[in-house]
Amino acid sequence: MSRFSSLLLLCIIAFSTTPSFAQSGSRWGSGIDFTKRAANREAGRWSLSEWLEMKNRNRMMDMWLSMNSPSPFEFSLGGTYNSYKTEVKNPDSSSSHTSFAGELSAYAQFVGVTAEYENNTSEHFNDLAGMLNIRLLGNSIQNTSFTIHYGQRTRDASLGKLTQQFGQASLQVYLTKYFGLEGKYRYFLPTSTDELGDVSGNITEAGLFIDFKAIRIFGTWYKESQKNKIPAATDDTVTDRAGIRSGIKIFF
């Protein structure tokens, strides 16, 4: 019995001096917390179900962005009433006229195309023009912008058909959110025809506009100058058309 009592006493002393597993929070004498390590591994665990859930969530976010992001495509449609005076030098003459014109533009981000048409029954000619537009400054057609253009105009008149290529620069500046200035300069490359001789010219425009949401009302002063040099004539014929364009433009 004494041997058994001594053995029991040694066991009691050993257990009383060794830290218990429960008290150490699953920590051995070396200080390693196995519960915490398992929790860390669980937090960084990758699973197929989580990947599928994340992929579906990203798809929904992409769909929302595509529905709420602005479209890269922009369009505008405009019409003008032109009231102007024509002055011709050599031979000298002066007369007042009116005409109607329309314009359609389409942009994909900073690149666009424009078609223009003018029906001038007063002076008996029609103009049809098309051009490529590259916007160097600005992010939309309803913002401050600077754009360069290159195109071609065909004028079908009683004296014959005149086709001219041209380069153009246009500037649009918003002074407030709804009011601004615009201007452009178009230079026609010289060309020659049997009826009109050597032809060159330019157009200058400057005006004001007011935007009401997607509708713009504008008024523009413009001057078109055309010089004809006929070999048989001693002097050049210069035709200046200057007046006011007033109109409306719709953006969509």
mmCIF file of C-alpha atoms in Angstrom:
data_model
loop_
_atom_site.group_PDB
_atom_site.id
_atom_site.type_symbol
_atom_site.label_atom_id
_atom_site.label_comp_id
_atom_site.label_asym_id
_atom_site.label_seq_id
_atom_site.Cartn_x
_atom_site.Cartn_y
_atom_site.Cartn_z
ATOM 1 C CA MET A 1 0.000 0.000 0.000
ATOM 2 C CA SER A 2 2.799 2.372 0.759
ATOM 3 C CA ARG A 3 4.226 1.821 -2.760
ATOM 4 C CA PHE A 4 0.801 2.544 -4.315
ATOM 5 C CA SER A 5 0.382 5.659 -2.179
ATOM 6 C CA SER A 6 3.783 6.969 -3.246
ATOM 7 C CA LEU A 7 2.919 6.436 -6.940
ATOM 8 C CA LEU A 8 -0.427 8.219 -6.541
ATOM 9 C CA LEU A 9 1.259 11.144 -4.823
ATOM 10 C CA LEU A 10 3.785 11.496 -7.684
ATOM 11 C CA CYS A 11 0.971 11.571 -10.284
ATOM 12 C CA ILE A 12 -0.885 14.262 -8.372
ATOM 13 C CA ILE A 13 2.261 16.409 -8.203
ATOM 14 C CA ALA A 14 3.009 15.947 -11.917
ATOM 15 C CA PHE A 15 -0.509 16.983 -13.059
ATOM 16 C CA SER A 16 -0.563 19.935 -10.678
ATOM 17 C CA THR A 17 2.694 21.384 -12.117
ATOM 18 C CA THR A 18 1.906 20.820 -15.902
ATOM 19 C CA PRO A 19 -0.371 23.433 -17.605
ATOM 20 C CA SER A 20 -3.571 21.847 -18.811
ATOM 21 C CA PHE A 21 -4.489 21.637 -22.483
ATOM 22 C CA ALA A 22 -7.818 23.382 -21.886
ATOM 23 C CA GLN A 23 -6.285 26.277 -19.932
ATOM 24 C CA SER A 24 -3.691 26.949 -22.646
ATOM 25 C CA GLY A 25 -6.344 27.326 -25.354
ATOM 26 C CA SER A 26 -5.172 24.215 -27.234
ATOM 27 C CA ARG A 27 -1.588 25.460 -26.849
ATOM 28 C CA TRP A 28 1.255 23.020 -26.162
ATOM 29 C CA GLY A 29 4.278 23.842 -24.081
ATOM 30 C CA SER A 30 6.048 25.091 -27.210
ATOM 31 C CA GLY A 31 3.568 28.029 -27.484
ATOM 32 C CA ILE A 32 1.954 27.004 -30.845
ATOM 33 C CA ASP A 33 -1.785 27.858 -31.109
ATOM 34 C CA PHE A 34 -3.201 25.205 -33.425
ATOM 35 C CA THR A 35 -6.729 26.652 -33.270
ATOM 36 C CA LYS A 36 -5.563 30.029 -34.543
ATOM 37 C CA ARG A 37 -3.527 28.474 -37.343
ATOM 38 C CA ALA A 38 -6.544 26.447 -38.452
ATOM 39 C CA ALA A 39 -8.695 29.617 -38.464
ATOM 40 C CA ASN A 40 -6.107 31.410 -40.624
ATOM 41 C CA ARG A 41 -6.059 28.559 -43.102
ATOM 42 C CA GLU A 42 -9.847 28.599 -43.229
ATOM 43 C CA ALA A 43 -9.906 32.340 -43.924
ATOM 44 C CA GLY A 44 -7.544 31.974 -46.896
ATOM 45 C CA ARG A 45 -9.184 28.851 -48.255
ATOM 46 C CA TRP A 46 -10.220 28.909 -51.941
ATOM 47 C CA SER A 47 -13.320 27.020 -53.001
ATOM 48 C CA LEU A 48 -15.124 26.460 -56.267
ATOM 49 C CA SER A 49 -18.424 27.749 -54.864
ATOM 50 C CA GLU A 50 -16.820 31.061 -53.837
ATOM 51 C CA TRP A 51 -15.206 31.446 -57.264
ATOM 52 C CA LEU A 52 -18.558 30.882 -59.003
ATOM 53 C CA GLU A 53 -20.216 33.372 -56.660
ATOM 54 C CA MET A 54 -17.524 35.992 -57.366
ATOM 55 C CA LYS A 55 -17.792 35.434 -61.121
ATOM 56 C CA ASN A 56 -21.562 35.915 -61.000
ATOM 57 C CA ARG A 57 -21.162 39.076 -58.894
ATOM 58 C CA ASN A 58 -18.633 40.516 -61.364
ATOM 59 C CA ARG A 59 -20.987 39.752 -64.229
ATOM 60 C CA MET A 60 -23.778 41.653 -62.490
ATOM 61 C CA MET A 61 -21.446 44.608 -61.865
ATOM 62 C CA ASP A 62 -20.393 44.673 -65.530
ATOM 63 C CA MET A 63 -24.042 44.607 -66.582
ATOM 64 C CA TRP A 64 -24.865 47.508 -64.260
ATOM 65 C CA LEU A 65 -21.923 49.548 -65.558
ATOM 66 C CA SER A 66 -22.893 48.921 -69.178
ATOM 67 C CA MET A 67 -26.458 50.075 -68.466
ATOM 68 C CA ASN A 68 -25.456 53.188 -66.492
ATOM 69 C CA SER A 69 -22.266 54.284 -68.285
ATOM 70 C CA PRO A 70 -22.601 56.941 -71.018
ATOM 71 C CA SER A 71 -22.702 55.588 -74.555
ATOM 72 C CA PRO A 72 -19.602 56.212 -76.707
ATOM 73 C CA PHE A 73 -21.918 57.024 -79.637
ATOM 74 C CA GLU A 74 -23.318 60.553 -80.070
ATOM 75 C CA PHE A 75 -25.560 62.053 -82.738
ATOM 76 C CA SER A 76 -26.831 65.508 -83.638
ATOM 77 C CA LEU A 77 -29.358 66.786 -86.158
ATOM 78 C CA GLY A 78 -29.704 70.460 -87.030
ATOM 79 C CA GLY A 79 -31.427 72.852 -89.383
ATOM 80 C CA THR A 80 -30.756 76.519 -90.205
ATOM 81 C CA TYR A 81 -32.424 79.444 -91.899
ATOM 82 C CA ASN A 82 -29.855 81.598 -93.691
ATOM 83 C CA SER A 83 -30.401 85.266 -94.414
ATOM 84 C CA TYR A 84 -27.496 86.883 -96.222
ATOM 85 C CA LYS A 85 -26.294 89.426 -98.748
ATOM 86 C CA THR A 86 -24.266 88.589 -101.841
ATOM 87 C CA GLU A 87 -21.716 91.072 -103.132
ATOM 88 C CA VAL A 88 -19.886 90.436 -106.388
ATOM 89 C CA LYS A 89 -16.850 92.344 -107.614
ATOM 90 C CA ASN A 90 -16.083 92.396 -111.333
ATOM 91 C CA PRO A 91 -18.783 92.867 -112.358
ATOM 92 C CA ASP A 92 -20.068 94.725 -109.292
ATOM 93 C CA SER A 93 -23.477 93.747 -107.960
ATOM 94 C CA SER A 94 -25.285 93.300 -104.636
ATOM 95 C CA SER A 95 -28.415 91.335 -103.690
ATOM 96 C CA SER A 96 -30.147 89.790 -100.668
ATOM 97 C CA HIS A 97 -31.093 86.128 -100.434
ATOM 98 C CA THR A 98 -32.338 83.376 -98.119
ATOM 99 C CA SER A 99 -31.768 79.636 -98.010
ATOM 100 C CA PHE A 100 -32.280 76.550 -95.842
ATOM 101 C CA ALA A 101 -29.642 74.062 -94.710
ATOM 102 C CA GLY A 102 -29.424 70.868 -92.661
ATOM 103 C CA GLU A 103 -26.673 68.948 -90.887
ATOM 104 C CA LEU A 104 -26.327 65.420 -89.458
ATOM 105 C CA SER A 105 -23.361 64.294 -87.337
ATOM 106 C CA ALA A 106 -22.421 60.971 -85.729
ATOM 107 C CA TYR A 107 -19.535 60.399 -83.303
ATOM 108 C CA ALA A 108 -17.896 57.327 -81.794
ATOM 109 C CA GLN A 109 -15.903 58.776 -78.895
ATOM 110 C CA PHE A 110 -13.583 61.391 -80.490
ATOM 111 C CA VAL A 111 -14.041 60.431 -84.172
ATOM 112 C CA GLY A 112 -17.082 61.436 -86.175
ATOM 113 C CA VAL A 113 -18.583 62.089 -89.586
ATOM 114 C CA THR A 114 -20.853 64.910 -90.749
ATOM 115 C CA ALA A 115 -23.149 65.406 -93.731
ATOM 116 C CA GLU A 116 -24.364 68.869 -94.771
ATOM 117 C CA TYR A 117 -26.943 69.979 -97.327
ATOM 118 C CA GLU A 118 -28.067 73.451 -98.410
ATOM 119 C CA ASN A 119 -30.982 74.154 -100.718
ATOM 120 C CA ASN A 120 -30.540 77.624 -102.179
ATOM 121 C CA THR A 121 -33.403 78.300 -104.575
ATOM 122 C CA SER A 122 -32.738 82.037 -104.404
ATOM 123 C CA GLU A 123 -29.360 81.773 -106.158
ATOM 124 C CA HIS A 124 -30.160 78.480 -107.892
ATOM 125 C CA PHE A 125 -27.596 76.108 -106.391
ATOM 126 C CA ASN A 126 -27.451 73.143 -104.006
ATOM 127 C CA ASP A 127 -24.536 72.221 -101.748
ATOM 128 C CA LEU A 128 -23.777 68.713 -100.506
ATOM 129 C CA ALA A 129 -20.787 68.172 -98.200
ATOM 130 C CA GLY A 130 -19.333 65.335 -96.153
ATOM 131 C CA MET A 131 -16.423 65.414 -93.712
ATOM 132 C CA LEU A 132 -14.417 63.413 -91.205
ATOM 133 C CA ASN A 133 -14.113 64.933 -87.724
ATOM 134 C CA ILE A 134 -11.386 64.344 -85.118
ATOM 135 C CA ARG A 135 -11.981 65.949 -81.725
ATOM 136 C CA LEU A 136 -8.641 66.903 -80.163
ATOM 137 C CA LEU A 137 -10.076 68.562 -77.041
ATOM 138 C CA GLY A 138 -13.257 67.699 -75.166
ATOM 139 C CA ASN A 139 -15.113 64.488 -74.336
ATOM 140 C CA SER A 140 -18.512 65.048 -75.981
ATOM 141 C CA ILE A 141 -20.319 67.101 -78.598
ATOM 142 C CA GLN A 142 -22.003 69.071 -75.784
ATOM 143 C CA ASN A 143 -18.827 70.195 -74.055
ATOM 144 C CA THR A 144 -16.000 72.661 -74.632
ATOM 145 C CA SER A 145 -14.096 71.185 -77.574
ATOM 146 C CA PHE A 146 -11.652 71.788 -80.394
ATOM 147 C CA THR A 147 -12.099 69.705 -83.558
ATOM 148 C CA ILE A 148 -10.352 69.416 -86.909
ATOM 149 C CA HIS A 149 -12.143 68.298 -90.073
ATOM 150 C CA TYR A 150 -11.398 67.236 -93.608
ATOM 151 C CA GLY A 151 -14.025 66.793 -96.289
ATOM 152 C CA GLN A 152 -15.444 67.603 -99.685
ATOM 153 C CA ARG A 153 -18.236 69.871 -100.923
ATOM 154 C CA THR A 154 -20.058 69.616 -104.229
ATOM 155 C CA ARG A 155 -21.990 72.672 -105.451
ATOM 156 C CA ASP A 156 -24.487 72.002 -108.222
ATOM 157 C CA ALA A 157 -25.265 75.372 -109.827
ATOM 158 C CA SER A 158 -26.646 76.670 -113.111
ATOM 159 C CA LEU A 159 -23.096 77.435 -114.303
ATOM 160 C CA GLY A 160 -21.936 73.882 -113.678
ATOM 161 C CA LYS A 161 -20.835 71.537 -110.909
ATOM 162 C CA LEU A 162 -17.988 72.535 -108.573
ATOM 163 C CA THR A 163 -16.307 69.957 -106.313
ATOM 164 C CA GLN A 164 -13.841 71.201 -103.691
ATOM 165 C CA GLN A 165 -11.949 69.523 -100.875
ATOM 166 C CA PHE A 166 -11.495 71.487 -97.675
ATOM 167 C CA GLY A 167 -9.874 71.536 -94.273
ATOM 168 C CA GLN A 168 -11.597 73.001 -91.256
ATOM 169 C CA ALA A 169 -11.020 73.841 -87.596
ATOM 170 C CA SER A 170 -13.899 74.455 -85.165
ATOM 171 C CA LEU A 171 -13.989 75.639 -81.560
ATOM 172 C CA GLN A 172 -16.823 75.386 -79.046
ATOM 173 C CA VAL A 173 -16.559 77.067 -75.623
ATOM 174 C CA TYR A 174 -19.122 76.837 -72.815
ATOM 175 C CA LEU A 175 -19.116 80.068 -70.780
ATOM 176 C CA THR A 176 -21.712 78.561 -68.409
ATOM 177 C CA LYS A 177 -23.384 75.169 -68.280
ATOM 178 C CA TYR A 178 -26.000 76.254 -70.828
ATOM 179 C CA PHE A 179 -24.518 79.168 -72.783
ATOM 180 C CA GLY A 180 -21.480 79.371 -75.008
ATOM 181 C CA LEU A 181 -19.617 80.528 -78.101
ATOM 182 C CA GLU A 182 -18.692 78.662 -81.249
ATOM 183 C CA GLY A 183 -16.679 79.417 -84.324
ATOM 184 C CA LYS A 184 -15.101 77.737 -87.329
ATOM 185 C CA TYR A 185 -12.847 78.406 -90.284
ATOM 186 C CA ARG A 186 -13.022 76.353 -93.478
ATOM 187 C CA TYR A 187 -10.453 76.615 -96.262
ATOM 188 C CA PHE A 188 -11.264 75.237 -99.701
ATOM 189 C CA LEU A 189 -8.357 73.820 -101.655
ATOM 190 C CA PRO A 190 -7.948 75.532 -105.060
ATOM 191 C CA THR A 191 -9.439 73.694 -108.016
ATOM 192 C CA SER A 192 -10.187 74.383 -111.687
ATOM 193 C CA THR A 193 -13.188 73.920 -113.975
ATOM 194 C CA ASP A 194 -13.795 74.854 -117.603
ATOM 195 C CA GLU A 195 -16.769 77.062 -116.705
ATOM 196 C CA LEU A 196 -15.456 78.795 -113.546
ATOM 197 C CA GLY A 197 -11.691 78.755 -114.111
ATOM 198 C CA ASP A 198 -9.428 78.587 -111.037
ATOM 199 C CA VAL A 199 -11.584 78.608 -107.900
ATOM 200 C CA SER A 200 -10.539 79.118 -104.272
ATOM 201 C CA GLY A 201 -12.401 80.211 -101.170
ATOM 202 C CA ASN A 202 -13.070 80.050 -97.455
ATOM 203 C CA ILE A 203 -15.849 80.268 -94.868
ATOM 204 C CA THR A 204 -15.661 82.008 -91.482
ATOM 205 C CA GLU A 205 -18.320 81.633 -88.777
ATOM 206 C CA ALA A 206 -18.782 82.956 -85.226
ATOM 207 C CA GLY A 207 -21.879 82.692 -83.054
ATOM 208 C CA LEU A 208 -23.696 82.131 -79.765
ATOM 209 C CA PHE A 209 -25.802 79.228 -78.524
ATOM 210 C CA ILE A 210 -28.059 78.250 -75.615
ATOM 211 C CA ASP A 211 -28.631 74.610 -74.629
ATOM 212 C CA PHE A 212 -31.917 73.385 -73.167
ATOM 213 C CA LYS A 213 -31.014 69.810 -72.216
ATOM 214 C CA ALA A 214 -30.709 68.045 -75.613
ATOM 215 C CA ILE A 215 -31.922 71.037 -77.677
ATOM 216 C CA ARG A 216 -29.728 73.922 -78.814
ATOM 217 C CA ILE A 217 -30.856 77.272 -80.212
ATOM 218 C CA PHE A 218 -28.132 79.245 -81.950
ATOM 219 C CA GLY A 219 -27.378 82.257 -84.073
ATOM 220 C CA THR A 220 -24.220 82.589 -86.191
ATOM 221 C CA TRP A 221 -22.659 85.272 -88.329
ATOM 222 C CA TYR A 222 -20.922 83.830 -91.373
ATOM 223 C CA LYS A 223 -19.060 84.920 -94.452
ATOM 224 C CA GLU A 224 -18.257 82.812 -97.498
ATOM 225 C CA SER A 225 -15.717 84.187 -99.941
ATOM 226 C CA GLN A 226 -15.082 82.672 -103.377
ATOM 227 C CA LYS A 227 -12.544 83.843 -105.951
ATOM 228 C CA ASN A 228 -12.767 82.876 -109.622
ATOM 229 C CA LYS A 229 -9.871 83.452 -111.994
ATOM 230 C CA ILE A 230 -10.826 82.942 -115.614
ATOM 231 C CA PRO A 231 -7.888 82.986 -118.043
ATOM 232 C CA ALA A 232 -9.758 85.105 -120.593
ATOM 233 C CA ALA A 233 -10.677 87.741 -117.989
ATOM 234 C CA THR A 234 -8.329 90.501 -116.901
ATOM 235 C CA ASP A 235 -9.504 90.646 -113.272
ATOM 236 C CA ASP A 236 -10.590 88.031 -110.737
ATOM 237 C CA THR A 237 -14.259 87.704 -109.824
ATOM 238 C CA VAL A 238 -14.797 87.755 -106.059
ATOM 239 C CA THR A 239 -18.138 86.690 -104.555
ATOM 240 C CA ASP A 240 -18.810 87.340 -100.869
ATOM 241 C CA ARG A 241 -21.876 85.985 -99.090
ATOM 242 C CA ALA A 242 -22.281 87.341 -95.555
ATOM 243 C CA GLY A 243 -25.231 87.068 -93.198
ATOM 244 C CA ILE A 244 -26.845 85.294 -90.264
ATOM 245 C CA ARG A 245 -27.596 81.606 -89.720
ATOM 246 C CA SER A 246 -30.282 80.955 -87.121
ATOM 247 C CA GLY A 247 -31.397 77.481 -86.245
ATOM 248 C CA ILE A 248 -31.949 74.605 -83.886
ATOM 249 C CA LYS A 249 -29.934 71.463 -83.169
ATOM 250 C CA ILE A 250 -30.982 68.266 -81.380
ATOM 251 C CA PHE A 251 -28.500 65.965 -79.608
ATOM 252 C CA PHE A 252 -29.188 62.293 -78.974
#
